[in-house]
mmCIF file of C-alpha atoms in Angstrom:
data_model
loop_
_atom_site.group_PDB
_atom_site.id
_atom_site.type_symbol
_atom_site.label_atom_id
_atom_site.label_comp_id
_atom_site.label_asym_id
_atom_site.label_seq_id
_atom_site.Cartn_x
_atom_site.Cartn_y
_atom_site.Cartn_z
ATOM 1 C CA UNK A 1 -59.771 -84.691 27.347
ATOM 2 C CA UNK A 2 -60.099 -83.152 23.724
ATOM 3 C CA UNK A 3 -59.039 -85.390 20.514
ATOM 4 C CA UNK A 4 -55.427 -84.912 19.848
ATOM 5 C CA UNK A 5 -54.893 -82.503 16.912
ATOM 6 C CA UNK A 6 -52.193 -81.788 14.176
ATOM 7 C CA UNK A 7 -51.799 -78.072 13.383
ATOM 8 C CA UNK A 8 -48.702 -77.255 10.880
ATOM 9 C CA UNK A 9 -46.868 -73.755 11.342
ATOM 10 C CA UNK A 10 -45.971 -72.791 7.482
ATOM 11 C CA UNK A 11 -43.262 -71.216 8.994
ATOM 12 C CA UNK A 12 -41.331 -73.375 7.422
ATOM 13 C CA UNK A 13 -43.091 -74.204 3.902
ATOM 14 C CA UNK A 14 -42.490 -72.466 0.642
ATOM 15 C CA UNK A 15 -44.000 -70.007 0.330
ATOM 16 C CA UNK A 16 -43.734 -69.522 -3.394
ATOM 17 C CA UNK A 17 -46.503 -72.956 -3.569
ATOM 18 C CA UNK A 18 -48.049 -72.241 -0.861
ATOM 19 C CA UNK A 19 -51.434 -73.895 -1.853
ATOM 20 C CA UNK A 20 -49.579 -76.904 -3.218
ATOM 21 C CA UNK A 21 -47.876 -77.105 0.502
ATOM 22 C CA UNK A 22 -51.632 -76.529 2.357
ATOM 23 C CA UNK A 23 -52.801 -79.333 0.480
ATOM 24 C CA UNK A 24 -49.942 -81.992 0.877
ATOM 25 C CA UNK A 25 -50.544 -82.222 3.968
ATOM 26 C CA UNK A 26 -54.776 -81.158 3.925
ATOM 27 C CA UNK A 27 -55.230 -85.183 4.578
ATOM 28 C CA UNK A 28 -53.363 -85.584 7.985
ATOM 29 C CA UNK A 29 -54.122 -82.372 9.597
ATOM 30 C CA UNK A 30 -56.838 -80.015 11.729
ATOM 31 C CA UNK A 31 -55.705 -76.809 10.824
ATOM 32 C CA UNK A 32 -52.231 -74.805 9.914
ATOM 33 C CA UNK A 33 -50.509 -72.319 12.129
ATOM 34 C CA UNK A 34 -49.095 -69.026 10.532
ATOM 35 C CA UNK A 35 -46.377 -67.351 13.126
ATOM 36 C CA UNK A 36 -46.649 -63.558 12.071
ATOM 37 C CA UNK A 37 -43.603 -61.455 13.799
ATOM 38 C CA UNK A 38 -43.311 -57.862 13.446
ATOM 39 C CA UNK A 39 -39.504 -57.193 13.234
ATOM 40 C CA UNK A 40 -39.561 -55.778 16.630
ATOM 41 C CA UNK A 41 -41.074 -58.013 19.550
ATOM 42 C CA UNK A 42 -39.284 -60.421 17.432
ATOM 43 C CA UNK A 43 -36.474 -59.372 15.329
ATOM 44 C CA UNK A 44 -37.863 -61.725 12.493
ATOM 45 C CA UNK A 45 -40.163 -60.603 10.147
ATOM 46 C CA UNK A 46 -42.445 -62.898 8.312
ATOM 47 C CA UNK A 47 -46.509 -62.021 6.715
ATOM 48 C CA UNK A 48 -48.840 -59.911 7.562
ATOM 49 C CA UNK A 49 -52.677 -60.777 6.764
ATOM 50 C CA UNK A 50 -52.573 -61.304 2.419
ATOM 51 C CA UNK A 51 -50.660 -65.211 3.202
ATOM 52 C CA UNK A 52 -53.496 -65.734 5.260
ATOM 53 C CA UNK A 53 -55.658 -65.183 2.510
ATOM 54 C CA UNK A 54 -53.872 -67.281 0.477
ATOM 55 C CA UNK A 55 -54.280 -70.704 3.050
ATOM 56 C CA UNK A 56 -57.759 -69.897 3.095
ATOM 57 C CA UNK A 57 -58.219 -70.593 -0.159
ATOM 58 C CA UNK A 58 -56.423 -73.201 -0.514
ATOM 59 C CA UNK A 59 -58.464 -75.362 2.663
ATOM 60 C CA UNK A 60 -61.217 -75.018 4.920
ATOM 61 C CA UNK A 61 -59.399 -76.615 8.016
ATOM 62 C CA UNK A 62 -58.677 -73.638 10.820
ATOM 63 C CA UNK A 63 -56.704 -71.169 10.706
ATOM 64 C CA UNK A 64 -54.714 -70.013 14.049
ATOM 65 C CA UNK A 65 -52.447 -66.772 13.715
ATOM 66 C CA UNK A 66 -50.146 -66.407 16.564
ATOM 67 C CA UNK A 67 -49.349 -62.379 16.445
ATOM 68 C CA UNK A 68 -45.881 -61.842 17.831
ATOM 69 C CA UNK A 69 -46.388 -57.979 17.298
ATOM 70 C CA UNK A 70 -46.139 -55.127 19.760
ATOM 71 C CA UNK A 71 -49.743 -53.642 18.905
ATOM 72 C CA UNK A 72 -51.748 -57.163 18.213
ATOM 73 C CA UNK A 73 -55.556 -55.173 18.701
ATOM 74 C CA UNK A 74 -54.396 -53.112 16.088
ATOM 75 C CA UNK A 75 -54.097 -55.453 13.416
ATOM 76 C CA UNK A 76 -56.848 -58.444 15.127
ATOM 77 C CA UNK A 77 -59.442 -56.913 12.517
ATOM 78 C CA UNK A 78 -57.006 -57.402 9.367
ATOM 79 C CA UNK A 79 -56.305 -60.947 10.105
ATOM 80 C CA UNK A 80 -59.896 -62.180 11.494
ATOM 81 C CA UNK A 81 -61.256 -60.781 7.941
ATOM 82 C CA UNK A 82 -58.157 -62.988 6.208
ATOM 83 C CA UNK A 83 -59.189 -66.047 7.550
ATOM 84 C CA UNK A 84 -58.198 -66.533 10.925
ATOM 85 C CA UNK A 85 -61.126 -68.764 12.903
ATOM 86 C CA UNK A 86 -58.342 -67.791 16.437
ATOM 87 C CA UNK A 87 -55.954 -65.487 16.938
ATOM 88 C CA UNK A 88 -53.293 -65.498 19.650
ATOM 89 C CA UNK A 89 -50.665 -62.591 21.753
ATOM 90 C CA UNK A 90 -48.448 -62.221 24.116
ATOM 91 C CA UNK A 91 -50.075 -59.937 27.088
ATOM 92 C CA UNK A 92 -46.666 -59.023 27.977
ATOM 93 C CA UNK A 93 -46.392 -56.886 25.379
ATOM 94 C CA UNK A 94 -50.229 -55.233 26.319
ATOM 95 C CA UNK A 95 -51.946 -53.078 29.187
ATOM 96 C CA UNK A 96 -54.658 -54.850 29.098
ATOM 97 C CA UNK A 97 -55.107 -58.095 27.805
ATOM 98 C CA UNK A 98 -59.447 -58.658 28.685
ATOM 99 C CA UNK A 99 -59.063 -55.608 26.204
ATOM 100 C CA UNK A 100 -56.856 -56.993 22.792
ATOM 101 C CA UNK A 101 -59.430 -60.746 23.764
ATOM 102 C CA UNK A 102 -62.529 -58.566 23.705
ATOM 103 C CA UNK A 103 -61.278 -57.007 20.356
ATOM 104 C CA UNK A 104 -60.378 -60.212 18.917
ATOM 105 C CA UNK A 105 -63.553 -61.620 19.870
ATOM 106 C CA UNK A 106 -65.719 -59.112 18.366
ATOM 107 C CA UNK A 107 -63.571 -59.072 15.224
ATOM 108 C CA UNK A 108 -64.851 -62.764 15.014
ATOM 109 C CA UNK A 109 -61.938 -64.887 15.926
ATOM 110 C CA UNK A 110 -61.507 -67.207 19.094
ATOM 111 C CA UNK A 111 -59.099 -65.813 21.137
ATOM 112 C CA UNK A 112 -55.712 -67.329 22.878
ATOM 113 C CA UNK A 113 -52.598 -66.154 24.802
ATOM 114 C CA UNK A 114 -49.319 -67.774 24.355
ATOM 115 C CA UNK A 115 -46.444 -68.205 26.960
ATOM 116 C CA UNK A 116 -43.359 -68.116 26.565
ATOM 117 C CA UNK A 117 -41.339 -71.229 28.093
ATOM 118 C CA UNK A 118 -40.509 -69.455 30.836
ATOM 119 C CA UNK A 119 -43.876 -67.442 30.821
ATOM 120 C CA UNK A 120 -45.657 -66.037 34.165
ATOM 121 C CA UNK A 121 -49.283 -67.307 34.020
ATOM 122 C CA UNK A 122 -50.577 -64.390 35.706
ATOM 123 C CA UNK A 123 -52.302 -63.027 32.620
ATOM 124 C CA UNK A 124 -53.492 -66.297 31.859
ATOM 125 C CA UNK A 125 -54.877 -67.086 35.501
ATOM 126 C CA UNK A 126 -56.875 -63.786 34.938
ATOM 127 C CA UNK A 127 -58.441 -64.134 31.478
ATOM 128 C CA UNK A 128 -58.443 -67.785 30.807
ATOM 129 C CA UNK A 129 -62.843 -67.971 31.013
ATOM 130 C CA UNK A 130 -62.432 -66.056 28.171
ATOM 131 C CA UNK A 131 -60.253 -67.970 25.729
ATOM 132 C CA UNK A 132 -60.602 -69.714 23.619
ATOM 133 C CA UNK A 133 -56.670 -71.400 23.480
ATOM 134 C CA UNK A 134 -53.559 -71.457 25.286
ATOM 135 C CA UNK A 135 -50.510 -70.975 23.408
ATOM 136 C CA UNK A 136 -47.337 -72.897 25.097
ATOM 137 C CA UNK A 137 -44.181 -71.715 23.379
ATOM 138 C CA UNK A 138 -41.393 -74.691 23.611
ATOM 139 C CA UNK A 139 -38.770 -72.749 21.548
ATOM 140 C CA UNK A 140 -38.305 -68.628 21.800
ATOM 141 C CA UNK A 141 -40.291 -67.391 19.732
ATOM 142 C CA UNK A 142 -38.676 -65.996 17.052
ATOM 143 C CA UNK A 143 -37.539 -68.793 14.230
ATOM 144 C CA UNK A 144 -38.491 -71.523 12.914
ATOM 145 C CA UNK A 145 -36.538 -74.941 13.427
ATOM 146 C CA UNK A 146 -35.665 -74.420 16.867
ATOM 147 C CA UNK A 147 -35.030 -77.043 19.537
ATOM 148 C CA UNK A 148 -37.423 -77.924 21.881
ATOM 149 C CA UNK A 149 -37.566 -76.983 25.176
ATOM 150 C CA UNK A 150 -38.007 -79.603 27.740
ATOM 151 C CA UNK A 151 -37.088 -77.032 30.456
ATOM 152 C CA UNK A 152 -41.147 -75.722 29.308
ATOM 153 C CA UNK A 153 -43.064 -78.877 30.204
ATOM 154 C CA UNK A 154 -43.993 -78.881 34.065
ATOM 155 C CA UNK A 155 -45.314 -74.982 32.810
ATOM 156 C CA UNK A 156 -47.854 -77.002 30.057
ATOM 157 C CA UNK A 157 -48.020 -79.247 33.118
ATOM 158 C CA UNK A 158 -49.493 -76.319 35.207
ATOM 159 C CA UNK A 159 -51.860 -74.611 32.454
ATOM 160 C CA UNK A 160 -52.841 -77.882 31.959
ATOM 161 C CA UNK A 161 -54.192 -78.434 36.127
ATOM 162 C CA UNK A 162 -55.294 -74.836 35.745
ATOM 163 C CA UNK A 163 -57.796 -75.796 33.160
ATOM 164 C CA UNK A 164 -58.995 -78.999 34.658
ATOM 165 C CA UNK A 165 -59.793 -76.636 37.814
ATOM 166 C CA UNK A 166 -61.408 -74.412 36.329
ATOM 167 C CA UNK A 167 -63.885 -77.173 34.600
ATOM 168 C CA UNK A 168 -62.584 -74.466 31.404
ATOM 169 C CA UNK A 169 -62.892 -75.975 27.681
ATOM 170 C CA UNK A 170 -59.826 -74.153 26.380
ATOM 171 C CA UNK A 171 -57.400 -76.134 24.224
ATOM 172 C CA UNK A 172 -53.709 -76.326 24.847
ATOM 173 C CA UNK A 173 -51.724 -75.488 22.308
ATOM 174 C CA UNK A 174 -48.265 -76.635 21.979
ATOM 175 C CA UNK A 175 -45.921 -74.631 19.576
ATOM 176 C CA UNK A 176 -42.335 -75.584 18.958
ATOM 177 C CA UNK A 177 -39.490 -78.353 18.194
ATOM 178 C CA UNK A 178 -42.364 -80.421 17.649
ATOM 179 C CA UNK A 179 -41.760 -83.793 16.009
ATOM 180 C CA UNK A 180 -41.399 -87.411 16.253
ATOM 181 C CA UNK A 181 -39.327 -87.779 18.739
ATOM 182 C CA UNK A 182 -40.555 -84.658 21.220
ATOM 183 C CA UNK A 183 -44.957 -85.557 20.601
ATOM 184 C CA UNK A 184 -44.798 -87.478 23.111
ATOM 185 C CA UNK A 185 -44.069 -85.708 25.733
ATOM 186 C CA UNK A 186 -45.671 -82.639 24.855
ATOM 187 C CA UNK A 187 -48.951 -84.314 24.872
ATOM 188 C CA UNK A 188 -47.589 -85.777 28.218
ATOM 189 C CA UNK A 189 -47.493 -83.211 29.975
ATOM 190 C CA UNK A 190 -50.619 -81.908 29.036
ATOM 191 C CA UNK A 191 -51.368 -80.456 25.459
ATOM 192 C CA UNK A 192 -53.707 -81.345 22.820
ATOM 193 C CA UNK A 193 -52.875 -79.710 19.745
ATOM 194 C CA UNK A 194 -49.652 -80.014 18.388
ATOM 195 C CA UNK A 195 -48.039 -77.592 16.069
ATOM 196 C CA UNK A 196 -45.228 -78.873 13.769
ATOM 197 C CA UNK A 197 -43.381 -76.662 11.282
ATOM 198 C CA UNK A 198 -39.867 -78.100 11.049
ATOM 199 C CA UNK A 199 -41.143 -81.960 11.492
ATOM 200 C CA UNK A 200 -43.626 -81.549 8.730
ATOM 201 C CA UNK A 201 -42.194 -79.325 6.115
ATOM 202 C CA UNK A 202 -38.759 -80.353 6.644
ATOM 203 C CA UNK A 203 -37.864 -80.182 3.053
ATOM 204 C CA UNK A 204 -37.878 -84.109 1.913
ATOM 205 C CA UNK A 205 -42.017 -85.254 2.514
ATOM 206 C CA UNK A 206 -43.893 -83.261 3.957
ATOM 207 C CA UNK A 207 -47.009 -84.949 3.381
ATOM 208 C CA UNK A 208 -45.019 -88.475 4.865
ATOM 209 C CA UNK A 209 -44.174 -86.497 7.461
ATOM 210 C CA UNK A 210 -47.533 -85.695 8.516
ATOM 211 C CA UNK A 211 -48.568 -88.648 8.008
ATOM 212 C CA UNK A 212 -46.183 -90.302 10.521
ATOM 213 C CA UNK A 213 -47.187 -87.446 12.977
ATOM 214 C CA UNK A 214 -50.803 -88.093 12.837
ATOM 215 C CA UNK A 215 -50.580 -92.004 13.357
ATOM 216 C CA UNK A 216 -48.560 -91.297 16.395
ATOM 217 C CA UNK A 217 -51.624 -88.729 17.622
ATOM 218 C CA UNK A 218 -54.131 -91.862 16.763
ATOM 219 C CA UNK A 219 -52.127 -93.908 18.856
ATOM 220 C CA UNK A 220 -51.653 -91.947 22.019
ATOM 221 C CA UNK A 221 -55.769 -91.120 21.863
ATOM 222 C CA UNK A 222 -56.033 -94.681 21.452
ATOM 223 C CA UNK A 223 -53.936 -95.582 24.504
ATOM 224 C CA UNK A 224 -55.417 -92.820 26.217
ATOM 225 C CA UNK A 225 -58.844 -94.715 25.563
ATOM 226 C CA UNK A 226 -58.282 -97.850 26.656
#
């Protein structure tokens, strides 16, 4: 099992002072998660490469861009050039997931496949050897601040088993409703990267929230090692 990592989602951060928001939590996190929505695949509309560039200027940590858009191949290079280290997409929106993975890799980023809470695993199974991360959604895509869907956990466990059976090195990133009360369940199901949006950028004290989650992940790491 990989070391447990923490990636804040900036979806609920204050974008008007994104540099401060990033720097406040950097000592306790391993990277940042950026949700891109186009108003088509999902109803919400968020941001483009410019904000990714702003986050990149504010830290040297890995950036994972999650494309909730209908044409991920078209924009993959723009986000890679903006600073994305990994780019995930939803295979159900494209005719050829393997071709999108190749496009992302050619752009210089690691590739990931996003899986909906009730999502089928066919595209993932076919392309697991070519990706770096599986993004397991534990909310419906489209909006931040949603509640954690425990019914998605069996799918996380199935993906962990698939990765182990095939001796894959892919990470499992759990995204949606991850906060202190749901953290253990996400880890126990097989996730090793935890994405937390409102669990960190809660409008109260992002630094303290990130520190608390980091401490719990360190405790879970120690228990697994011991």
